[in-house]
mmCIF file of C-alpha atoms in Angstrom:
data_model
loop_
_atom_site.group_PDB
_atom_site.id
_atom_site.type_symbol
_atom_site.label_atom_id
_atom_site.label_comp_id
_atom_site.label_asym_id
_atom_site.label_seq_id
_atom_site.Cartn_x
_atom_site.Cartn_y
_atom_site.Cartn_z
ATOM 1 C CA UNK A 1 -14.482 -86.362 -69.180
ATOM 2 C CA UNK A 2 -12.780 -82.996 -70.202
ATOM 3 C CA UNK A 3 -15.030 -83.126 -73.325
ATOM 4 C CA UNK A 4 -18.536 -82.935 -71.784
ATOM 5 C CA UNK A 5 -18.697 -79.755 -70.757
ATOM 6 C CA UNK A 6 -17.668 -78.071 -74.032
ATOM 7 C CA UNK A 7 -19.268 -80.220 -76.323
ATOM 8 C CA UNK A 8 -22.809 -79.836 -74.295
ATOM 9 C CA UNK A 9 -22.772 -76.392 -74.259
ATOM 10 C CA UNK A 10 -20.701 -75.336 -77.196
ATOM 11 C CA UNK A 11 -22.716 -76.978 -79.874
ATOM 12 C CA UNK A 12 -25.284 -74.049 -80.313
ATOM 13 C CA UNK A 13 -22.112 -71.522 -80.370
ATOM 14 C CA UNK A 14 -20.618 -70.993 -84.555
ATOM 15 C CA UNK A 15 -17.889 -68.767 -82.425
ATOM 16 C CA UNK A 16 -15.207 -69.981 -80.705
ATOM 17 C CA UNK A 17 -15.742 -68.734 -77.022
ATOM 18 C CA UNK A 18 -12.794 -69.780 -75.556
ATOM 19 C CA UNK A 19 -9.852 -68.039 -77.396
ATOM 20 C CA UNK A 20 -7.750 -67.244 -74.749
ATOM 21 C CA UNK A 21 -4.327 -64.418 -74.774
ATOM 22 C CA UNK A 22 -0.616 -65.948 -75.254
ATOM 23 C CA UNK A 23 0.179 -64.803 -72.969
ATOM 24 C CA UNK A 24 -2.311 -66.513 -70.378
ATOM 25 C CA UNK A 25 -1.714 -69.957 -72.860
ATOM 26 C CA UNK A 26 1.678 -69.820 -72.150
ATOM 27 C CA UNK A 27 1.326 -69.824 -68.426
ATOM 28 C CA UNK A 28 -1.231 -73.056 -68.801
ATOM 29 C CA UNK A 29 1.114 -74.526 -71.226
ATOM 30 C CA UNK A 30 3.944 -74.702 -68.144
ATOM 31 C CA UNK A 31 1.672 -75.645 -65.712
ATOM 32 C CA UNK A 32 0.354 -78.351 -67.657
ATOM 33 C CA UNK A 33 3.660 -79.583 -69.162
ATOM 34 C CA UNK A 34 5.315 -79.631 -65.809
ATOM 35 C CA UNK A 35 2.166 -81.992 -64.887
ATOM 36 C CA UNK A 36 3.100 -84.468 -67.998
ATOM 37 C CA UNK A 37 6.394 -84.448 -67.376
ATOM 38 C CA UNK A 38 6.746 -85.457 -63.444
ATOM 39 C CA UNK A 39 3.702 -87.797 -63.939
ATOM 40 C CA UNK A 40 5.721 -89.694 -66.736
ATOM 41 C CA UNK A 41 8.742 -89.902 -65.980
ATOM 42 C CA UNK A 42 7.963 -90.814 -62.169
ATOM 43 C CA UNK A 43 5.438 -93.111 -62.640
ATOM 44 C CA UNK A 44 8.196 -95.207 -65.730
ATOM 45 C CA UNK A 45 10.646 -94.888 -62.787
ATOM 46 C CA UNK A 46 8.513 -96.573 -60.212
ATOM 47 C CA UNK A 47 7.175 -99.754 -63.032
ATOM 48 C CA UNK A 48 11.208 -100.275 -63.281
ATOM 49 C CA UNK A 49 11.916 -100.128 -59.809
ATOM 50 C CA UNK A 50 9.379 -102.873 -59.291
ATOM 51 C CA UNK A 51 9.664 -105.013 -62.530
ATOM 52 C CA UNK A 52 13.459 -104.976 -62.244
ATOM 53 C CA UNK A 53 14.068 -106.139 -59.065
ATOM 54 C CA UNK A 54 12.676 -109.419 -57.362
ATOM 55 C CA UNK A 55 12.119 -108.128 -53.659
ATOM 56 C CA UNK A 56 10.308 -105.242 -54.870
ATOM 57 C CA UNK A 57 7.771 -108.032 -56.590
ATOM 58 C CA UNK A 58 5.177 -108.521 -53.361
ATOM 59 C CA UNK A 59 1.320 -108.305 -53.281
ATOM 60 C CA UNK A 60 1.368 -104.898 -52.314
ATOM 61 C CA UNK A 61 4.056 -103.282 -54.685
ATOM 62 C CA UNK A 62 1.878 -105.174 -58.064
ATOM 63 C CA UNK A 63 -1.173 -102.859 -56.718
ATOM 64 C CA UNK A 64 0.970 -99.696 -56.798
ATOM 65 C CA UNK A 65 2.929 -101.001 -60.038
ATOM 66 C CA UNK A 66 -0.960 -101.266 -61.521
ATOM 67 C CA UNK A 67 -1.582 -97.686 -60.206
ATOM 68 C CA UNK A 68 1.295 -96.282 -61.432
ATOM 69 C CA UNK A 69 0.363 -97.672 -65.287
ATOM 70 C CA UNK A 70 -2.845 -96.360 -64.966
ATOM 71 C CA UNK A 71 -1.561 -92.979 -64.203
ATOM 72 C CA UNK A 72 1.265 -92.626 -66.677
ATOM 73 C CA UNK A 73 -1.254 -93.819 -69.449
ATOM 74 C CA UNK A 74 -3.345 -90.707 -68.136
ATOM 75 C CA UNK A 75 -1.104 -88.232 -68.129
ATOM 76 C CA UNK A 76 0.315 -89.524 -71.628
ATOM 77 C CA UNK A 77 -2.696 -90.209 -73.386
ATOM 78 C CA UNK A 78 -4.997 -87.471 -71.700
ATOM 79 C CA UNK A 79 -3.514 -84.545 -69.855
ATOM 80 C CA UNK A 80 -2.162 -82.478 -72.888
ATOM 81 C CA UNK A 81 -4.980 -83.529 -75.112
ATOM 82 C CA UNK A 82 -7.474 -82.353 -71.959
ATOM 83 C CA UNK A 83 -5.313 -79.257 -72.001
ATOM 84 C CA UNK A 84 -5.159 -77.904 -75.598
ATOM 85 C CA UNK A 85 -9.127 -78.718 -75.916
ATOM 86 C CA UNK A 86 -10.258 -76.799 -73.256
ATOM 87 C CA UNK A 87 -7.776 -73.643 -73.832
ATOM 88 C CA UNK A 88 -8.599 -73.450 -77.565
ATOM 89 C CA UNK A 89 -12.222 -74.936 -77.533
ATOM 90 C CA UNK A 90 -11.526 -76.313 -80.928
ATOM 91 C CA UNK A 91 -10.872 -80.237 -81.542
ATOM 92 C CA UNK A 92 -7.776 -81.046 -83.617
ATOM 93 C CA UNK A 93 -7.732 -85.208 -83.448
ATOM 94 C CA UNK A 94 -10.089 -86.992 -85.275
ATOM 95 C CA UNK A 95 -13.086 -89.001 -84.247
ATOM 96 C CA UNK A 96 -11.702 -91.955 -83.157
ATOM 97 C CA UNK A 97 -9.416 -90.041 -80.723
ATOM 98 C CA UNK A 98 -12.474 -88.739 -79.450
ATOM 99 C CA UNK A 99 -13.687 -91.630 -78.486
ATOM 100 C CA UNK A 100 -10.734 -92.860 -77.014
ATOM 101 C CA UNK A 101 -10.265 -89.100 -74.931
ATOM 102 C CA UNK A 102 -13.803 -89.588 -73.438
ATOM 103 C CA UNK A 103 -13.389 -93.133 -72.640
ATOM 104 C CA UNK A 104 -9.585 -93.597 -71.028
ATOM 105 C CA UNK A 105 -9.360 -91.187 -68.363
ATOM 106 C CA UNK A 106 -13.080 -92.602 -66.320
ATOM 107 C CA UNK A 107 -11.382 -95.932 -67.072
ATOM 108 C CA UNK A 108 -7.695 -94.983 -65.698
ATOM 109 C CA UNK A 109 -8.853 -93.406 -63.004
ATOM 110 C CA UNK A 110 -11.050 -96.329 -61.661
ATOM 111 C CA UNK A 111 -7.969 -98.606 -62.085
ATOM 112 C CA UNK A 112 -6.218 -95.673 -60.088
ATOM 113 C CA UNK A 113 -8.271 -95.721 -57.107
ATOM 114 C CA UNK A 114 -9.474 -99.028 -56.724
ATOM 115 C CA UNK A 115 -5.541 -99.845 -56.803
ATOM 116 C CA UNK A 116 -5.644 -98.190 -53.745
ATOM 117 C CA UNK A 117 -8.558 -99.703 -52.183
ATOM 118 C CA UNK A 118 -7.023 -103.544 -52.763
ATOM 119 C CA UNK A 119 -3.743 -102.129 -51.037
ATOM 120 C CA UNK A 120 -6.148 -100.572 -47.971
ATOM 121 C CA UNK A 121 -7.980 -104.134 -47.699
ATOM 122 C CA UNK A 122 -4.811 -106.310 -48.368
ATOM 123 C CA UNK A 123 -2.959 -104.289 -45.193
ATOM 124 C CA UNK A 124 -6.527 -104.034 -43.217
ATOM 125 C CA UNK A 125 -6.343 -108.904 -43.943
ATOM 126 C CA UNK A 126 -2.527 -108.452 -42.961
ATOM 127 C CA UNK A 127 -3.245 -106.672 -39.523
ATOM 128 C CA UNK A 128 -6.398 -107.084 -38.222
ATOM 129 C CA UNK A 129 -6.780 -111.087 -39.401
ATOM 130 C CA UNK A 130 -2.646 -111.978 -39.796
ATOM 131 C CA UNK A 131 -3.642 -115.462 -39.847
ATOM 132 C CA UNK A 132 -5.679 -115.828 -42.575
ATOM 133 C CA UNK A 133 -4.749 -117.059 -46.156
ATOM 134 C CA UNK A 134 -3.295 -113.437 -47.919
ATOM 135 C CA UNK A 135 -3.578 -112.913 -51.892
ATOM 136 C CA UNK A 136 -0.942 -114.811 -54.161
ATOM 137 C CA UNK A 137 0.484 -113.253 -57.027
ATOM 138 C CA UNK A 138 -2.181 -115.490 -59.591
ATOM 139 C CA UNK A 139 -4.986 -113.687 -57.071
ATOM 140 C CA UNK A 140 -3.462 -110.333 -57.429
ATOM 141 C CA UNK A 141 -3.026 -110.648 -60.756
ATOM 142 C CA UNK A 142 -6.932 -111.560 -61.151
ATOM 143 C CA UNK A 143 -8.547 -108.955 -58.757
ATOM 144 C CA UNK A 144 -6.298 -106.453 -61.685
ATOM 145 C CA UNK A 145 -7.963 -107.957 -64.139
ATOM 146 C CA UNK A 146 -11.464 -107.557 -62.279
ATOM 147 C CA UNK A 147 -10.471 -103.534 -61.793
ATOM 148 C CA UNK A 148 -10.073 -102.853 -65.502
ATOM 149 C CA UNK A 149 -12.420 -105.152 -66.906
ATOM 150 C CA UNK A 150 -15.174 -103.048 -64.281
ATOM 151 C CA UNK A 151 -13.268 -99.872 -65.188
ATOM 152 C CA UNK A 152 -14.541 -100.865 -69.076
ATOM 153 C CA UNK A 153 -17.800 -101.302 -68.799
ATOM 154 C CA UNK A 154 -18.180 -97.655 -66.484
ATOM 155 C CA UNK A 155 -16.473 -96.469 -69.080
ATOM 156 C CA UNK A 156 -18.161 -97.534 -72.146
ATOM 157 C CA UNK A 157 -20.938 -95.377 -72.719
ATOM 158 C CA UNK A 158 -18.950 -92.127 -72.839
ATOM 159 C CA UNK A 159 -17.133 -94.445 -75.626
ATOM 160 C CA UNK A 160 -20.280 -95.149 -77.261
ATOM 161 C CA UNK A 161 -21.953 -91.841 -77.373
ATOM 162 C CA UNK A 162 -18.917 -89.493 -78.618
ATOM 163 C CA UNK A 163 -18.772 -88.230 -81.443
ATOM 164 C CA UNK A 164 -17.264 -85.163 -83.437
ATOM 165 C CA UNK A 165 -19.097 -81.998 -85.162
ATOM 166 C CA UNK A 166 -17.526 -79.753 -87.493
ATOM 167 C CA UNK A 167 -19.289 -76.456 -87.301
ATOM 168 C CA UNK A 168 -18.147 -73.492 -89.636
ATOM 169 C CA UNK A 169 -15.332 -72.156 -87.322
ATOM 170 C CA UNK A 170 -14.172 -75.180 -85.873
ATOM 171 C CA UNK A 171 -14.578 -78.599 -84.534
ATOM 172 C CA UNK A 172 -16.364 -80.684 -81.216
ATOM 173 C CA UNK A 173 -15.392 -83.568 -79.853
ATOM 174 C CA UNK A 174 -18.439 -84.256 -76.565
ATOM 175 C CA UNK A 175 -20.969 -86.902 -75.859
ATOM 176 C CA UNK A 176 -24.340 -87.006 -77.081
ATOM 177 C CA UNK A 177 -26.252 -88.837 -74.853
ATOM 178 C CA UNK A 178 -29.531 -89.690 -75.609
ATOM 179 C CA UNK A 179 -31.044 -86.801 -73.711
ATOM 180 C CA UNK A 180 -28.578 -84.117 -72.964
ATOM 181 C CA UNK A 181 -30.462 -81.985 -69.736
ATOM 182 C CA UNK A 182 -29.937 -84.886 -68.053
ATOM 183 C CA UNK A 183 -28.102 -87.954 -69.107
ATOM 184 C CA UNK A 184 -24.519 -85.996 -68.364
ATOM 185 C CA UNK A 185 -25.806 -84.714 -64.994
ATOM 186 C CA UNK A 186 -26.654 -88.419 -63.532
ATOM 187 C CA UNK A 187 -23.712 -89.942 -65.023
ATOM 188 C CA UNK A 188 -21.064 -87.935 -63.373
ATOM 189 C CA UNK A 189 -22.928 -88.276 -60.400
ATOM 190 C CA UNK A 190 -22.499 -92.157 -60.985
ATOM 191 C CA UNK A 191 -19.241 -91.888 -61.552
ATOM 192 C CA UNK A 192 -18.399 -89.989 -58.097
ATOM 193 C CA UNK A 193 -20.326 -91.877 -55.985
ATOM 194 C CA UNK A 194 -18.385 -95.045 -57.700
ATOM 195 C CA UNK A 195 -14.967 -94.051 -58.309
ATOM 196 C CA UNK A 196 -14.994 -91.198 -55.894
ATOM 197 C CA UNK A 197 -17.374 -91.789 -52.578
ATOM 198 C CA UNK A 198 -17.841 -95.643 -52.306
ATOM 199 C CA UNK A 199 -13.775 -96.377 -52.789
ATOM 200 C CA UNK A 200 -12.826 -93.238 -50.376
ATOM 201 C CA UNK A 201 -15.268 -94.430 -47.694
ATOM 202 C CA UNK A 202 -13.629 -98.092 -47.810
ATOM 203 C CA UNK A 203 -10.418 -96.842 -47.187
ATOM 204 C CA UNK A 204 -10.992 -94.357 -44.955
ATOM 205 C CA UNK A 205 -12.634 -97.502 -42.243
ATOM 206 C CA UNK A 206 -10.300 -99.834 -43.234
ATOM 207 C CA UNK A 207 -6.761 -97.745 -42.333
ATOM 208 C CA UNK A 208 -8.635 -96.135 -39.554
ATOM 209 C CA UNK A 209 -9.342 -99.473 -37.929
ATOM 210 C CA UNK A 210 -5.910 -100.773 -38.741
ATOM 211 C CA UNK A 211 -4.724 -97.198 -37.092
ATOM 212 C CA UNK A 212 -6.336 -97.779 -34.159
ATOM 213 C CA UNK A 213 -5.213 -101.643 -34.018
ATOM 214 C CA UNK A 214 -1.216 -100.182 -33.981
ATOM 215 C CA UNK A 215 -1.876 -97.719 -31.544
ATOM 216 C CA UNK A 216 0.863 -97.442 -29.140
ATOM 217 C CA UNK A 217 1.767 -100.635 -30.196
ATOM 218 C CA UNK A 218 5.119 -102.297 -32.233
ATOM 219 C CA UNK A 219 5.288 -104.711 -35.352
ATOM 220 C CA UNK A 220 8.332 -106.695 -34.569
ATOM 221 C CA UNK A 221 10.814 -108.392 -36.776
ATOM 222 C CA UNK A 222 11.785 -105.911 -40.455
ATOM 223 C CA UNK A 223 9.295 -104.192 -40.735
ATOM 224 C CA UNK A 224 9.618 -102.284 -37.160
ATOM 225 C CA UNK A 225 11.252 -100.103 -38.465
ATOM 226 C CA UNK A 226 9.390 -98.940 -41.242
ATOM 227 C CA UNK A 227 5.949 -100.170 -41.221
ATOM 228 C CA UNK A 228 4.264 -97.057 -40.175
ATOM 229 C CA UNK A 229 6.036 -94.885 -42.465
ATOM 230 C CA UNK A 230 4.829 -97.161 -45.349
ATOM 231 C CA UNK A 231 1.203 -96.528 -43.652
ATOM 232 C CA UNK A 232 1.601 -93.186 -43.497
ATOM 233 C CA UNK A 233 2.832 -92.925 -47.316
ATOM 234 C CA UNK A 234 -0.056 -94.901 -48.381
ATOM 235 C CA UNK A 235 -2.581 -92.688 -46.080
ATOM 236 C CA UNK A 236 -1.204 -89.752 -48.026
ATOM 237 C CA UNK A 237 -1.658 -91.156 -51.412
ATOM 238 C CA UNK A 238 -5.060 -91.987 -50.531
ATOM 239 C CA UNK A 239 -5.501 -87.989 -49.324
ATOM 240 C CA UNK A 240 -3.818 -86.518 -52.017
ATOM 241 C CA UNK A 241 -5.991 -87.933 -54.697
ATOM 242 C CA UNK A 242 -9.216 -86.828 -52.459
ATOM 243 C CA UNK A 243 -7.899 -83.472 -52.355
ATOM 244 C CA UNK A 244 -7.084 -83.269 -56.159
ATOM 245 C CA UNK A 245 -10.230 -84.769 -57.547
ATOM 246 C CA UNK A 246 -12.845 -83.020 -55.172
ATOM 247 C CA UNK A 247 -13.193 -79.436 -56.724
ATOM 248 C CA UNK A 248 -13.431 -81.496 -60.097
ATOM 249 C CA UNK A 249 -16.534 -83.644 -59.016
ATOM 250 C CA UNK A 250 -17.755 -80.627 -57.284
ATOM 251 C CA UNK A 251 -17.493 -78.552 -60.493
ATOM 252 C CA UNK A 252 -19.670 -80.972 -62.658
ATOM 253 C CA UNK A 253 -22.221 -81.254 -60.171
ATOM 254 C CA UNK A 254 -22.743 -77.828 -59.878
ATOM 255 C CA UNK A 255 -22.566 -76.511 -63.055
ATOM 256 C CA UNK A 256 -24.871 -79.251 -63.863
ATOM 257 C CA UNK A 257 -27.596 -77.935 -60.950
ATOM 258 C CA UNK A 258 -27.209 -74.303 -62.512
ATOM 259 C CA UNK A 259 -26.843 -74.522 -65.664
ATOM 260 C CA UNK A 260 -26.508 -70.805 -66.178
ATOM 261 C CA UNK A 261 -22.701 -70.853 -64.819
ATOM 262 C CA UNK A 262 -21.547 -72.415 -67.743
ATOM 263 C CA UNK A 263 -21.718 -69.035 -69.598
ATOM 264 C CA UNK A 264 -19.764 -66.777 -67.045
ATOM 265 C CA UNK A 265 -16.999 -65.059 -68.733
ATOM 266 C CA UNK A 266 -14.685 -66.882 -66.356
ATOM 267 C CA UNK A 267 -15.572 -70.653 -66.253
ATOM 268 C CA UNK A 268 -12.902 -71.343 -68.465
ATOM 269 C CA UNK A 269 -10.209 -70.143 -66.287
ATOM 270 C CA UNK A 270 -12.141 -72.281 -63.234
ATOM 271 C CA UNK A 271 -12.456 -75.198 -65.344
ATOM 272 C CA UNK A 272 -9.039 -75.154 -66.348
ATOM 273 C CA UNK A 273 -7.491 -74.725 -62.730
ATOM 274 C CA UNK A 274 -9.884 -77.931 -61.302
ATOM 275 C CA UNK A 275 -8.691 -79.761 -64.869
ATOM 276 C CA UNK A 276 -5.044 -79.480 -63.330
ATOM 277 C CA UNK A 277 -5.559 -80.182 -60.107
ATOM 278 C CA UNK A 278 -7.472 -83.208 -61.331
ATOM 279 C CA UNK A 279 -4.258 -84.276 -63.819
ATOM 280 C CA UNK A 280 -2.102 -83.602 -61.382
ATOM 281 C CA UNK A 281 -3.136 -86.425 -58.754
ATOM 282 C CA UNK A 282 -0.905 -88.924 -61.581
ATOM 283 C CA UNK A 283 2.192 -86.867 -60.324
ATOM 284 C CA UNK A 284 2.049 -87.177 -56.355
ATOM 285 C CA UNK A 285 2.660 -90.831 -55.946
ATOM 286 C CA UNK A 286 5.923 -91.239 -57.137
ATOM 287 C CA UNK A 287 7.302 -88.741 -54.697
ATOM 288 C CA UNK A 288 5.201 -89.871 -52.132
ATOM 289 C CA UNK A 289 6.847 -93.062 -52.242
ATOM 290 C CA UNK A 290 10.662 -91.582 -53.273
ATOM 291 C CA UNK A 291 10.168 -89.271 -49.320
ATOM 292 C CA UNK A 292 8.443 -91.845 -47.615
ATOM 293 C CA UNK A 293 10.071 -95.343 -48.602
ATOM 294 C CA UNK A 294 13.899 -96.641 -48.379
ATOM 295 C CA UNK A 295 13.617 -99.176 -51.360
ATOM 296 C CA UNK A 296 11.308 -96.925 -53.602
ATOM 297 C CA UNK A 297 14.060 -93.307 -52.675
ATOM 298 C CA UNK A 298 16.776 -96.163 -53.395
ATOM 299 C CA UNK A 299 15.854 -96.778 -57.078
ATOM 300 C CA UNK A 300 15.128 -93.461 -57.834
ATOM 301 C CA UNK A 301 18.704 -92.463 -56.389
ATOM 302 C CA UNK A 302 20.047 -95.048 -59.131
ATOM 303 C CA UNK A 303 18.254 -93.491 -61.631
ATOM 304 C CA UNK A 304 19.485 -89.536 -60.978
ATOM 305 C CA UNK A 305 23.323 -91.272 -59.601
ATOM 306 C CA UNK A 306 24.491 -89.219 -62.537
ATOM 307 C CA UNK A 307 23.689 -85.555 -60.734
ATOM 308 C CA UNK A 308 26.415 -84.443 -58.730
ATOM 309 C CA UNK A 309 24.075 -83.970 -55.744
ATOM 310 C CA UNK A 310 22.754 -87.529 -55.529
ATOM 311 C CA UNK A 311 25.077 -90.009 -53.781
ATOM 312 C CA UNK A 312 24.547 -93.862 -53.395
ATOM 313 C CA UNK A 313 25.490 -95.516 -50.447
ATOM 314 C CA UNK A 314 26.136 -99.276 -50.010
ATOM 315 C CA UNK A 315 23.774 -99.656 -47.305
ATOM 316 C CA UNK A 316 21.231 -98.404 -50.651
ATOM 317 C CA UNK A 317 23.327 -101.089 -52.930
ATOM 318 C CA UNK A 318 21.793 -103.810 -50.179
ATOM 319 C CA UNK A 319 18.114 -101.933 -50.236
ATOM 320 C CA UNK A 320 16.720 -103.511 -53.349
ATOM 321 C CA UNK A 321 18.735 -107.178 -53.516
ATOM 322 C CA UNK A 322 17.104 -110.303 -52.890
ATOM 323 C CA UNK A 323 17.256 -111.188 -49.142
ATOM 324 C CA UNK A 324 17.674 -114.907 -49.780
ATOM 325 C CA UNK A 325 21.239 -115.670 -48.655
ATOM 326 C CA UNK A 326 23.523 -118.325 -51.258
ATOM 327 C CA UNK A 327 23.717 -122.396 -49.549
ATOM 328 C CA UNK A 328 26.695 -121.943 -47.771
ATOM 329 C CA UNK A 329 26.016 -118.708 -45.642
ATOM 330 C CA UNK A 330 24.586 -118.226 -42.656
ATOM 331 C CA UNK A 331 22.868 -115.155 -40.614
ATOM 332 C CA UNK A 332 22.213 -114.006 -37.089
ATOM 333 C CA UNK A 333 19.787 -111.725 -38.037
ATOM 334 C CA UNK A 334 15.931 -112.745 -38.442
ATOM 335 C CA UNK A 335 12.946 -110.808 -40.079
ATOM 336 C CA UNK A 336 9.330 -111.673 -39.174
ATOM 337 C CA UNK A 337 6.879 -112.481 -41.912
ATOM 338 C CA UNK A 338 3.764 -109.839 -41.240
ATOM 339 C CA UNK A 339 1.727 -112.322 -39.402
ATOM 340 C CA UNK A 340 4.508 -112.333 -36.893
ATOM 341 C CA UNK A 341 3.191 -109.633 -34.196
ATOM 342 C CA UNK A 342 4.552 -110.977 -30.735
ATOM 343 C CA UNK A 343 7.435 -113.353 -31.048
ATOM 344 C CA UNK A 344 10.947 -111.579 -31.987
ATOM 345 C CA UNK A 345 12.341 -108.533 -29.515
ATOM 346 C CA UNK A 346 12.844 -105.203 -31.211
ATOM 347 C CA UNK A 347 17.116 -106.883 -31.432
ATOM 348 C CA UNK A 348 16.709 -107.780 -35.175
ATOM 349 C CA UNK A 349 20.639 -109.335 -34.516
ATOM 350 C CA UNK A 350 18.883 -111.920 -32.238
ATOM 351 C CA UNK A 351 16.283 -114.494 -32.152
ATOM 352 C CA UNK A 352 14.631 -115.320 -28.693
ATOM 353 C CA UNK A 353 16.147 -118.621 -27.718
ATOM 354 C CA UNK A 354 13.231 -120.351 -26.671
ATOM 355 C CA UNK A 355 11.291 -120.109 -30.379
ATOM 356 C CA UNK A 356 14.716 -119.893 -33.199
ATOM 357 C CA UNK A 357 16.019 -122.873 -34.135
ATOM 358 C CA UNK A 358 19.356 -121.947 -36.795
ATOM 359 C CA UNK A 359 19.696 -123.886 -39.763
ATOM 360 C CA UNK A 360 23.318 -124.690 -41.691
ATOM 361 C CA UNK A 361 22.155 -123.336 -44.766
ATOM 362 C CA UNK A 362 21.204 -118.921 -43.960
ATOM 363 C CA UNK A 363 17.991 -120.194 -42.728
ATOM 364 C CA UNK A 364 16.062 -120.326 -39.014
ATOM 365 C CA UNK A 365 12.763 -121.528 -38.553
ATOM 366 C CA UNK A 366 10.504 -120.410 -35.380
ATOM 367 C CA UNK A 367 8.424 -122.386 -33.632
ATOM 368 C CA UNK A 368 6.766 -123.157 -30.414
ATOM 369 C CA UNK A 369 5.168 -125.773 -28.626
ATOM 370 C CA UNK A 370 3.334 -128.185 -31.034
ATOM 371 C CA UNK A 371 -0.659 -127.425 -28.572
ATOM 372 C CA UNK A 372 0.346 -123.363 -28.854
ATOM 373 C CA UNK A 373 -0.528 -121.278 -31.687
ATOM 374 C CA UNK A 374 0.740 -121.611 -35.146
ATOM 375 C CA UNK A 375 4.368 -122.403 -36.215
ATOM 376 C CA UNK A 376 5.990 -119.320 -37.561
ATOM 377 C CA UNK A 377 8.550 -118.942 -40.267
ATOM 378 C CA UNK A 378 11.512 -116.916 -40.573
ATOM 379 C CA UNK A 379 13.568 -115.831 -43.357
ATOM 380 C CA UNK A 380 17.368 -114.999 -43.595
ATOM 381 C CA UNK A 381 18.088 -111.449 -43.631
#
């Protein structure tokens, strides 16, 4: 995407425009690198803190371990590339790179945020219909497959239509669409109204209505405790990409309606500053979750449990083990299953008499009367 502005207007230019001071590269080149960095190495933490340990492996956490591939592959494949073409204006990586550097970020970034809409719509099912069939981990696995395989085909014609032209001071990598005054113009405005607008607009109803559902209100059983804070993590992933995509959707639509800005002496600078903002929504998520979630600020305390400063607990030892108890051992203390809104007391020690049965084994099953709603189960904690 980072292409289409300089190879559109730069291919009537035989100087290179863009050369920029050290001085003012150098400052980019930390900003940037500080972007690859945290986005990386985050995002590899969070896919091991997931793939690594078996209670960490629910609907919900194989959305976010899809969202956090999509962004590492962005920031690896994309942000420094992004980076040294636009500060140098010249292309350095071949045509089939080209290709590839037009077509992965649209396609990452569509995996990104429609990640983010399945987790909106799986917690809007969970809360507002609890007693409906949820996704399995076959039917998470194909609505992934259904993101990138859409993410593709948005993709493909910036794939298609690159290409790379040597002129006699340097090198362009852009798109040549069939008819450049406007092809670019209503494609980005495609692309924002798809993987921008439409995916934004779902989420924004859905936790808005399941908001308003929890108002004032308690979700019994394990996830008392925590359920809104997972909420409010997820509403502020959902508001941090917003934020850091905006002025980049806003650029390209406006330097496409006047096309006369492209030439100001300063563009670069602008274009450069929305290009980070943009690069850095692949960084945000893993601290989002690492504040805002036990489990998640668990692993990532085993990773760093080298630095002096970082201390593991044995309460955070218990945080990411499975919660299945060994034959042999049994519990007082039940957890409610999401669906479970109104039949444990905030006690997690306890289970109300009249609907806990206790089982030899670690187990407990609740229940009520066989003409009263639907039997409820209830795992070992």
């Amino acid at each position: 995407m980072a292409s289409e502005r300089v190879g559109s207007n730069s291919t009537r230019n035989l100087t290179n425009q863009f050369v920029q001071p050290a001085w003012r590269i150098a400052l980019w080149s930390v900003a940037y690198s500080t972007v690859l960095a945290v986005a990386v190495f985050g995002n590899l933490i969070v896919i091991w803190i997931i793939l690594a340990h078996k209670r960490m492996r629910t609907v919900t956490n194989y959305f976010l371990l899809n969202l956090a591939f999509s962004d590492v592959s962005m920031a690896a494949f994309n942000t420094l590339i992004n980076f040294i073409y636009a500060a140098h204006g010249e292309w350095y990586f071949g045509e089939v790179y080209c290709r590839f550097h037009n077509f992965f970020p649209v396609t990452a970034v569509f995996a990104s945020i429609y990640s983010m809409t399945a987790i909106a719509i799986d917690r809007y099912m969970a809360i507002i219909h609890p007693l409906k069939p949820h996704l399995s981990a076959k039917a998470t696995m194909g609505v992934i497959i259904c993101i990138w395989s859409l993410a593709v085909v948005l993709a493909f014609p910036l794939c298609y239509f690159s290409t790379t032209k040597t002129l006699p001071h340097r090198t362009l990598c852009y798109v040549a669409w069939p008819r450049m005054a406007d092809d670019p113009f209503m494609y980005h405005i495609i692309v924002t109204v798809l993987v921008y607008l439409l995916p934004l607009v779902v989420m924004g109803i859905t936790y808005t209505i399941v908001g308003v559902t929890l108002w004032g209100g308690e979700i019994p059983g394990d996830s008392s405790d925590n359920y809104h804070g997972q909420l409010r993590a997820k509403r502020k992933m959902v508001s941090t990409f917003a934020l850091s995509w905006l002025p980049y959707h806003v650029f390209f639509i406006v330097t496409g309606l006047n096309k006369r800005l492209s030439k100001w002496k300063y563009i670069q600078q602008v274009y450069l500053s929305v290009l980070w903002l943009a690069m850095s929504s692949t960084m945000y998520n893993p601290i989002i979750y690492c504040c805002l979630n036990n489990r998640f600020r668990t692993g990532f305390k085993q990773v760093f449990r080298w630095c002096p400063f970082v201390r593991v607990s044995s309460y955070d030892e218990l945080q990411l083990q499975n919660t299945r108890l060994r034959p042999g051992h049994e519990s007082s203390m039940c957890t409610l299953s999401r669906v479970d809104t109104s039949i444990l007391s905030k006690d997690k020690s306890t289970c109300s008499q009249n609907v806990c049965h206790s089982v030899r084994h670690g187990s407990a099953s609740c229940y009520i009367d066989p003409v009263g709603p639907p039997k409820y189960n209830v795992k070992a904690f």
